[in-house]
Structures are given as C-alpha cells and as structure tokens.
Amino acid sequence: METQELHRGRLIDHVQLVVRDLPASRRFYDAVFEVLGVPLGGTLDDGAFWYDELFVSTADSEAAQGELTGRHHLAFQAKDRAAVEAFHKAALAAGGRDNGAAGERPYHPGYYAAFVLDPDGNNIEAVYHGEHTRSAPSVKVTF
C-alpha cells in the first residue's frame, strides 16, 4: 500500500455531498477552491472527486446508497478579504447563485464572509476571521 498524506483540522474528518449533476458541481468546486488555494485531492473512476475533507459524488456511488444529501451549509476558510471576494466572484461565474455578497458579518469583530448556493442548493461560505496567527497551516497525518 502506498503512503498517503492527509491534512486535517480537529473536528471534521470528512463531509460527503451527493449531488445531482457531478460535472456542474466539479466546475463549481474547481473554481471555488482554485481561488481559495486548495488543491484537488483526487478523483475516482466513477467521477467522484475530493478537496481535503470534502468528498463529492453522485447518488450512484456506493457510499451514497442512492440518496442525495440535501441542503447543507459549509464554510471554507479564506486567507484574507480579497480571497473572500474572489471566492464570491468565481462561484457566481461557475454556476453558483448569490446568497450574500462579501462583507462584514455580526458574528464577531473582523468576520468577513460571502455566501453562494452551489448547483444543488448547498449554502457555501468563504470566511476570513480577521488578523490572526495559525500554529500550523494544517495537521499532517501520514499512514
């Protein structure tokens, strides 16, 4: 077995979205993650793909058991306000629908976010929490 390397946070191991139109979702998430600086993790023969903890497939995939996942809210980290704005613009250009332009939110001082609906109606957010220091860019897990 080849060695694999994962980068993880502390709470979520992975999230699976089961979508109606995989090519539309692939275009959307490719555009979103390109501007957020997150590389494609990989693809499977049936067309499924993943970016870090987010796995996207069709209802035909074994793990989906024939069901779409429904509407979810996912918030992705952005490195700065410009990345939030680029996310919103790229998401709309890739088939997303506006659900809140980039701007300050009242959740805490410095919370800057934008919201779009992906091709399946999931509420996708990019958020920048203001100036901060990270102890590490990610947690590296090798197995």
mmCIF file of N, CA, C and O in Angstrom, residues 26-81:
data_model
loop_
_atom_site.group_PDB
_atom_site.id
_atom_site.type_symbol
_atom_site.label_atom_id
_atom_site.label_comp_id
_atom_site.label_asym_id
_atom_site.label_seq_id
_atom_site.Cartn_x
_atom_site.Cartn_y
_atom_site.Cartn_z
ATOM 1 N N ARG A 26 -18.443 19.789 -10.163
ATOM 2 C CA ARG A 26 -16.980 19.804 -10.354
ATOM 3 C C ARG A 26 -16.528 21.173 -10.848
ATOM 4 O O ARG A 26 -15.538 21.729 -10.346
ATOM 5 N N ARG A 27 -17.242 21.759 -11.824
ATOM 6 C CA ARG A 27 -16.890 23.099 -12.317
ATOM 7 C C ARG A 27 -16.967 24.127 -11.177
ATOM 8 O O ARG A 27 -16.089 24.969 -11.030
ATOM 9 N N PHE A 28 -18.038 24.039 -10.391
ATOM 10 C CA PHE A 28 -18.244 24.972 -9.284
ATOM 11 C C PHE A 28 -17.119 24.855 -8.256
ATOM 12 O O PHE A 28 -16.477 25.842 -7.902
ATOM 13 N N TYR A 29 -16.871 23.652 -7.752
ATOM 14 C CA TYR A 29 -15.867 23.483 -6.699
ATOM 15 C C TYR A 29 -14.441 23.672 -7.206
ATOM 16 O O TYR A 29 -13.587 24.173 -6.465
ATOM 17 N N ASP A 30 -14.161 23.323 -8.462
ATOM 18 C CA ASP A 30 -12.840 23.625 -9.024
ATOM 19 C C ASP A 30 -12.587 25.130 -8.989
ATOM 20 O O ASP A 30 -11.507 25.583 -8.591
ATOM 21 N N ALA A 31 -13.572 25.928 -9.387
ATOM 22 C CA ALA A 31 -13.430 27.387 -9.410
ATOM 23 C C ALA A 31 -13.276 27.945 -8.001
ATOM 24 O O ALA A 31 -12.406 28.789 -7.739
ATOM 25 N N VAL A 32 -14.103 27.477 -7.083
ATOM 26 C CA VAL A 32 -14.066 27.959 -5.694
ATOM 27 C C VAL A 32 -12.719 27.651 -5.053
ATOM 28 O O VAL A 32 -12.079 28.515 -4.447
ATOM 29 N N PHE A 33 -12.262 26.414 -5.163
ATOM 30 C CA PHE A 33 -11.029 26.037 -4.477
ATOM 31 C C PHE A 33 -9.779 26.568 -5.173
ATOM 32 O O PHE A 33 -8.749 26.738 -4.525
ATOM 33 N N GLU A 34 -9.878 26.865 -6.457
ATOM 34 C CA GLU A 34 -8.732 27.496 -7.125
ATOM 35 C C GLU A 34 -8.440 28.852 -6.486
ATOM 36 O O GLU A 34 -7.302 29.156 -6.149
ATOM 37 N N VAL A 35 -9.465 29.666 -6.274
ATOM 38 C CA VAL A 35 -9.233 30.992 -5.693
ATOM 39 C C VAL A 35 -8.927 30.918 -4.205
ATOM 40 O O VAL A 35 -8.289 31.817 -3.664
ATOM 41 N N LEU A 36 -9.351 29.843 -3.520
ATOM 42 C CA LEU A 36 -9.036 29.689 -2.095
ATOM 43 C C LEU A 36 -7.699 28.988 -1.882
ATOM 44 O O LEU A 36 -7.253 28.830 -0.748
ATOM 45 N N GLY A 37 -7.071 28.541 -2.973
ATOM 46 C CA GLY A 37 -5.749 27.935 -2.859
ATOM 47 C C GLY A 37 -5.741 26.521 -2.320
ATOM 48 O O GLY A 37 -4.761 26.087 -1.717
ATOM 49 N N VAL A 38 -6.833 25.780 -2.530
ATOM 50 C CA VAL A 38 -6.918 24.396 -2.054
ATOM 51 C C VAL A 38 -6.800 23.469 -3.267
ATOM 52 O O VAL A 38 -7.630 23.537 -4.173
ATOM 53 N N PRO A 39 -5.783 22.597 -3.294
ATOM 54 C CA PRO A 39 -5.614 21.722 -4.455
ATOM 55 C C PRO A 39 -6.602 20.553 -4.454
ATOM 56 O O PRO A 39 -7.051 20.103 -3.391
ATOM 57 N N LEU A 40 -6.919 20.082 -5.649
ATOM 58 C CA LEU A 40 -7.750 18.887 -5.798
ATOM 59 C C LEU A 40 -7.047 17.725 -5.113
ATOM 60 O O LEU A 40 -5.863 17.493 -5.340
ATOM 61 N N GLY A 41 -7.791 16.990 -4.273
ATOM 62 C CA GLY A 41 -7.216 15.840 -3.597
ATOM 63 C C GLY A 41 -7.133 14.634 -4.507
ATOM 64 O O GLY A 41 -6.172 13.870 -4.478
ATOM 65 N N GLY A 42 -8.161 14.453 -5.346
ATOM 66 C CA GLY A 42 -8.158 13.336 -6.270
ATOM 67 C C GLY A 42 -9.530 13.082 -6.847
ATOM 68 O O GLY A 42 -10.498 13.784 -6.545
ATOM 69 N N THR A 43 -9.591 12.056 -7.692
ATOM 70 C CA THR A 43 -10.840 11.652 -8.327
ATOM 71 C C THR A 43 -10.937 10.132 -8.285
ATOM 72 O O THR A 43 -9.938 9.444 -8.104
ATOM 73 N N LEU A 44 -12.136 9.629 -8.472
ATOM 74 C CA LEU A 44 -12.367 8.187 -8.578
ATOM 75 C C LEU A 44 -12.876 7.877 -9.980
ATOM 76 O O LEU A 44 -13.365 8.763 -10.680
ATOM 77 N N ASP A 45 -12.801 6.632 -10.360
ATOM 78 C CA ASP A 45 -13.222 6.216 -11.703
ATOM 79 C C ASP A 45 -14.666 6.588 -12.021
ATOM 80 O O ASP A 45 -14.997 6.863 -13.168
ATOM 81 N N ASP A 46 -15.538 6.618 -11.005
ATOM 82 C CA ASP A 46 -16.945 6.943 -11.264
ATOM 83 C C ASP A 46 -17.189 8.449 -11.347
ATOM 84 O O ASP A 46 -18.319 8.900 -11.444
ATOM 85 N N GLY A 47 -16.105 9.238 -11.295
ATOM 86 C CA GLY A 47 -16.233 10.680 -11.431
ATOM 87 C C GLY A 47 -16.248 11.431 -10.123
ATOM 88 O O GLY A 47 -16.184 12.657 -10.112
ATOM 89 N N ALA A 48 -16.350 10.749 -9.005
ATOM 90 C CA ALA A 48 -16.312 11.426 -7.711
ATOM 91 C C ALA A 48 -14.981 12.159 -7.569
ATOM 92 O O ALA A 48 -13.975 11.798 -8.190
ATOM 93 N N PHE A 49 -14.959 13.208 -6.757
ATOM 94 C CA PHE A 49 -13.734 13.972 -6.533
ATOM 95 C C PHE A 49 -13.708 14.468 -5.105
ATOM 96 O O PHE A 49 -14.730 14.454 -4.416
ATOM 97 N N TRP A 50 -12.542 14.897 -4.648
ATOM 98 C CA TRP A 50 -12.453 15.456 -3.303
ATOM 99 C C TRP A 50 -11.391 16.539 -3.222
ATOM 100 O O TRP A 50 -10.448 16.584 -3.991
ATOM 101 N N TYR A 51 -11.661 17.454 -2.303
ATOM 102 C CA TYR A 51 -10.751 18.522 -1.903
ATOM 103 C C TYR A 51 -10.629 18.440 -0.392
ATOM 104 O O TYR A 51 -11.628 18.599 0.312
ATOM 105 N N ASP A 52 -9.444 18.148 0.114
ATOM 106 C CA ASP A 52 -9.236 17.982 1.551
ATOM 107 C C ASP A 52 -10.368 17.139 2.152
ATOM 108 O O ASP A 52 -10.572 16.010 1.744
ATOM 109 N N GLU A 53 -11.132 17.698 3.078
ATOM 110 C CA GLU A 53 -12.169 16.931 3.773
ATOM 111 C C GLU A 53 -13.491 16.839 3.029
ATOM 112 O O GLU A 53 -14.410 16.178 3.500
ATOM 113 N N LEU A 54 -13.628 17.498 1.899
ATOM 114 C CA LEU A 54 -14.887 17.496 1.155
ATOM 115 C C LEU A 54 -14.842 16.472 0.024
ATOM 116 O O LEU A 54 -14.005 16.559 -0.873
ATOM 117 N N PHE A 55 -15.748 15.501 0.072
ATOM 118 C CA PHE A 55 -15.870 14.457 -0.947
ATOM 119 C C PHE A 55 -17.197 14.671 -1.658
ATOM 120 O O PHE A 55 -18.235 14.821 -1.010
ATOM 121 N N VAL A 56 -17.184 14.687 -2.998
ATOM 122 C CA VAL A 56 -18.392 14.948 -3.784
ATOM 123 C C VAL A 56 -18.610 13.789 -4.749
ATOM 124 O O VAL A 56 -17.694 13.403 -5.482
ATOM 125 N N SER A 57 -19.821 13.227 -4.717
ATOM 126 C CA SER A 57 -20.134 12.092 -5.591
ATOM 127 C C SER A 57 -21.575 12.195 -6.068
ATOM 128 O O SER A 57 -22.310 13.092 -5.679
ATOM 129 N N THR A 58 -21.977 11.231 -6.884
ATOM 130 C CA THR A 58 -23.371 11.119 -7.319
ATOM 131 C C THR A 58 -24.087 10.099 -6.434
ATOM 132 O O THR A 58 -23.460 9.386 -5.648
ATOM 133 N N ALA A 59 -25.381 10.005 -6.599
ATOM 134 C CA ALA A 59 -26.162 9.025 -5.843
ATOM 135 C C ALA A 59 -25.801 7.597 -6.227
ATOM 136 O O ALA A 59 -26.084 6.661 -5.485
ATOM 137 N N ASP A 60 -25.134 7.417 -7.370
ATOM 138 C CA ASP A 60 -24.708 6.086 -7.813
ATOM 139 C C ASP A 60 -23.500 5.556 -7.058
ATOM 140 O O ASP A 60 -23.198 4.368 -7.142
ATOM 141 N N SER A 61 -22.797 6.417 -6.342
ATOM 142 C CA SER A 61 -21.613 5.951 -5.616
ATOM 143 C C SER A 61 -22.037 5.027 -4.476
ATOM 144 O O SER A 61 -23.124 5.158 -3.907
ATOM 145 N N GLU A 62 -21.185 4.085 -4.145
ATOM 146 C CA GLU A 62 -21.513 3.088 -3.112
ATOM 147 C C GLU A 62 -21.843 3.738 -1.769
ATOM 148 O O GLU A 62 -22.803 3.367 -1.097
ATOM 149 N N ALA A 63 -21.055 4.733 -1.371
ATOM 150 C CA ALA A 63 -21.266 5.376 -0.072
ATOM 151 C C ALA A 63 -22.568 6.163 -0.009
ATOM 152 O O ALA A 63 -23.128 6.354 1.065
ATOM 153 N N ALA A 64 -23.083 6.628 -1.168
ATOM 154 C CA ALA A 64 -24.299 7.445 -1.183
ATOM 155 C C ALA A 64 -25.564 6.624 -0.966
ATOM 156 O O ALA A 64 -26.593 7.159 -0.579
ATOM 157 N N GLN A 65 -25.518 5.355 -1.241
ATOM 158 C CA GLN A 65 -26.670 4.474 -1.090
ATOM 159 C C GLN A 65 -27.892 4.983 -1.849
ATOM 160 O O GLN A 65 -29.027 4.849 -1.400
ATOM 161 N N GLY A 66 -27.659 5.622 -2.998
ATOM 162 C CA GLY A 66 -28.749 6.034 -3.862
ATOM 163 C C GLY A 66 -29.479 7.296 -3.469
ATOM 164 O O GLY A 66 -30.499 7.633 -4.071
ATOM 165 N N GLU A 67 -28.989 8.032 -2.483
ATOM 166 C CA GLU A 67 -29.703 9.214 -1.984
ATOM 167 C C GLU A 67 -28.865 10.480 -2.125
ATOM 168 O O GLU A 67 -27.664 10.468 -1.884
ATOM 169 N N LEU A 68 -29.525 11.592 -2.489
ATOM 170 C CA LEU A 68 -28.869 12.891 -2.460
ATOM 171 C C LEU A 68 -28.761 13.346 -1.010
ATOM 172 O O LEU A 68 -29.561 12.934 -0.161
ATOM 173 N N THR A 69 -27.795 14.199 -0.710
ATOM 174 C CA THR A 69 -27.594 14.609 0.679
ATOM 175 C C THR A 69 -28.531 15.706 1.152
ATOM 176 O O THR A 69 -28.686 15.899 2.342
ATOM 177 N N GLY A 70 -29.130 16.477 0.280
ATOM 178 C CA GLY A 70 -29.974 17.578 0.737
ATOM 179 C C GLY A 70 -29.165 18.847 0.920
ATOM 180 O O GLY A 70 -28.014 18.941 0.518
ATOM 181 N N ARG A 71 -29.774 19.836 1.553
ATOM 182 C CA ARG A 71 -29.141 21.151 1.677
ATOM 183 C C ARG A 71 -28.282 21.236 2.932
ATOM 184 O O ARG A 71 -28.722 20.898 4.024
ATOM 185 N N HIS A 72 -27.052 21.685 2.747
ATOM 186 C CA HIS A 72 -26.107 21.852 3.858
ATOM 187 C C HIS A 72 -25.483 23.233 3.811
ATOM 188 O O HIS A 72 -25.502 23.909 2.776
ATOM 189 N N HIS A 73 -24.906 23.630 4.921
ATOM 190 C CA HIS A 73 -24.111 24.850 4.984
ATOM 191 C C HIS A 73 -22.671 24.436 5.254
ATOM 192 O O HIS A 73 -22.395 23.749 6.237
ATOM 193 N N LEU A 74 -21.761 24.831 4.363
ATOM 194 C CA LEU A 74 -20.334 24.571 4.539
ATOM 195 C C LEU A 74 -19.599 25.896 4.475
ATOM 196 O O LEU A 74 -19.839 26.698 3.571
ATOM 197 N N ALA A 75 -18.696 26.124 5.421
ATOM 198 C CA ALA A 75 -17.909 27.355 5.450
ATOM 199 C C ALA A 75 -16.442 27.008 5.248
ATOM 200 O O ALA A 75 -15.888 26.201 5.997
ATOM 201 N N PHE A 76 -15.829 27.616 4.236
ATOM 202 C CA PHE A 76 -14.434 27.379 3.916
ATOM 203 C C PHE A 76 -13.592 28.566 4.356
ATOM 204 O O PHE A 76 -14.001 29.720 4.209
ATOM 205 N N GLN A 77 -12.406 28.287 4.873
ATOM 206 C CA GLN A 77 -11.506 29.333 5.341
ATOM 207 C C GLN A 77 -10.866 30.064 4.167
ATOM 208 O O GLN A 77 -10.458 29.445 3.199
ATOM 209 N N ALA A 78 -10.778 31.370 4.296
ATOM 210 C CA ALA A 78 -10.097 32.205 3.302
ATOM 211 C C ALA A 78 -8.928 32.897 3.988
ATOM 212 O O ALA A 78 -9.000 33.215 5.180
ATOM 213 N N LYS A 79 -7.848 33.134 3.233
ATOM 214 C CA LYS A 79 -6.647 33.716 3.839
ATOM 215 C C LYS A 79 -6.763 35.213 4.098
ATOM 216 O O LYS A 79 -6.031 35.762 4.913
ATOM 217 N N ASP A 80 -7.695 35.886 3.385
ATOM 218 C CA ASP A 80 -7.861 37.323 3.575
ATOM 219 C C ASP A 80 -9.188 37.764 2.932
ATOM 220 O O ASP A 80 -9.896 36.954 2.331
ATOM 221 N N ARG A 81 -9.496 39.045 3.053
ATOM 222 C CA ARG A 81 -10.739 39.571 2.478
ATOM 223 C C ARG A 81 -10.768 39.439 0.963
ATOM 224 O O ARG A 81 -11.805 39.159 0.378
#
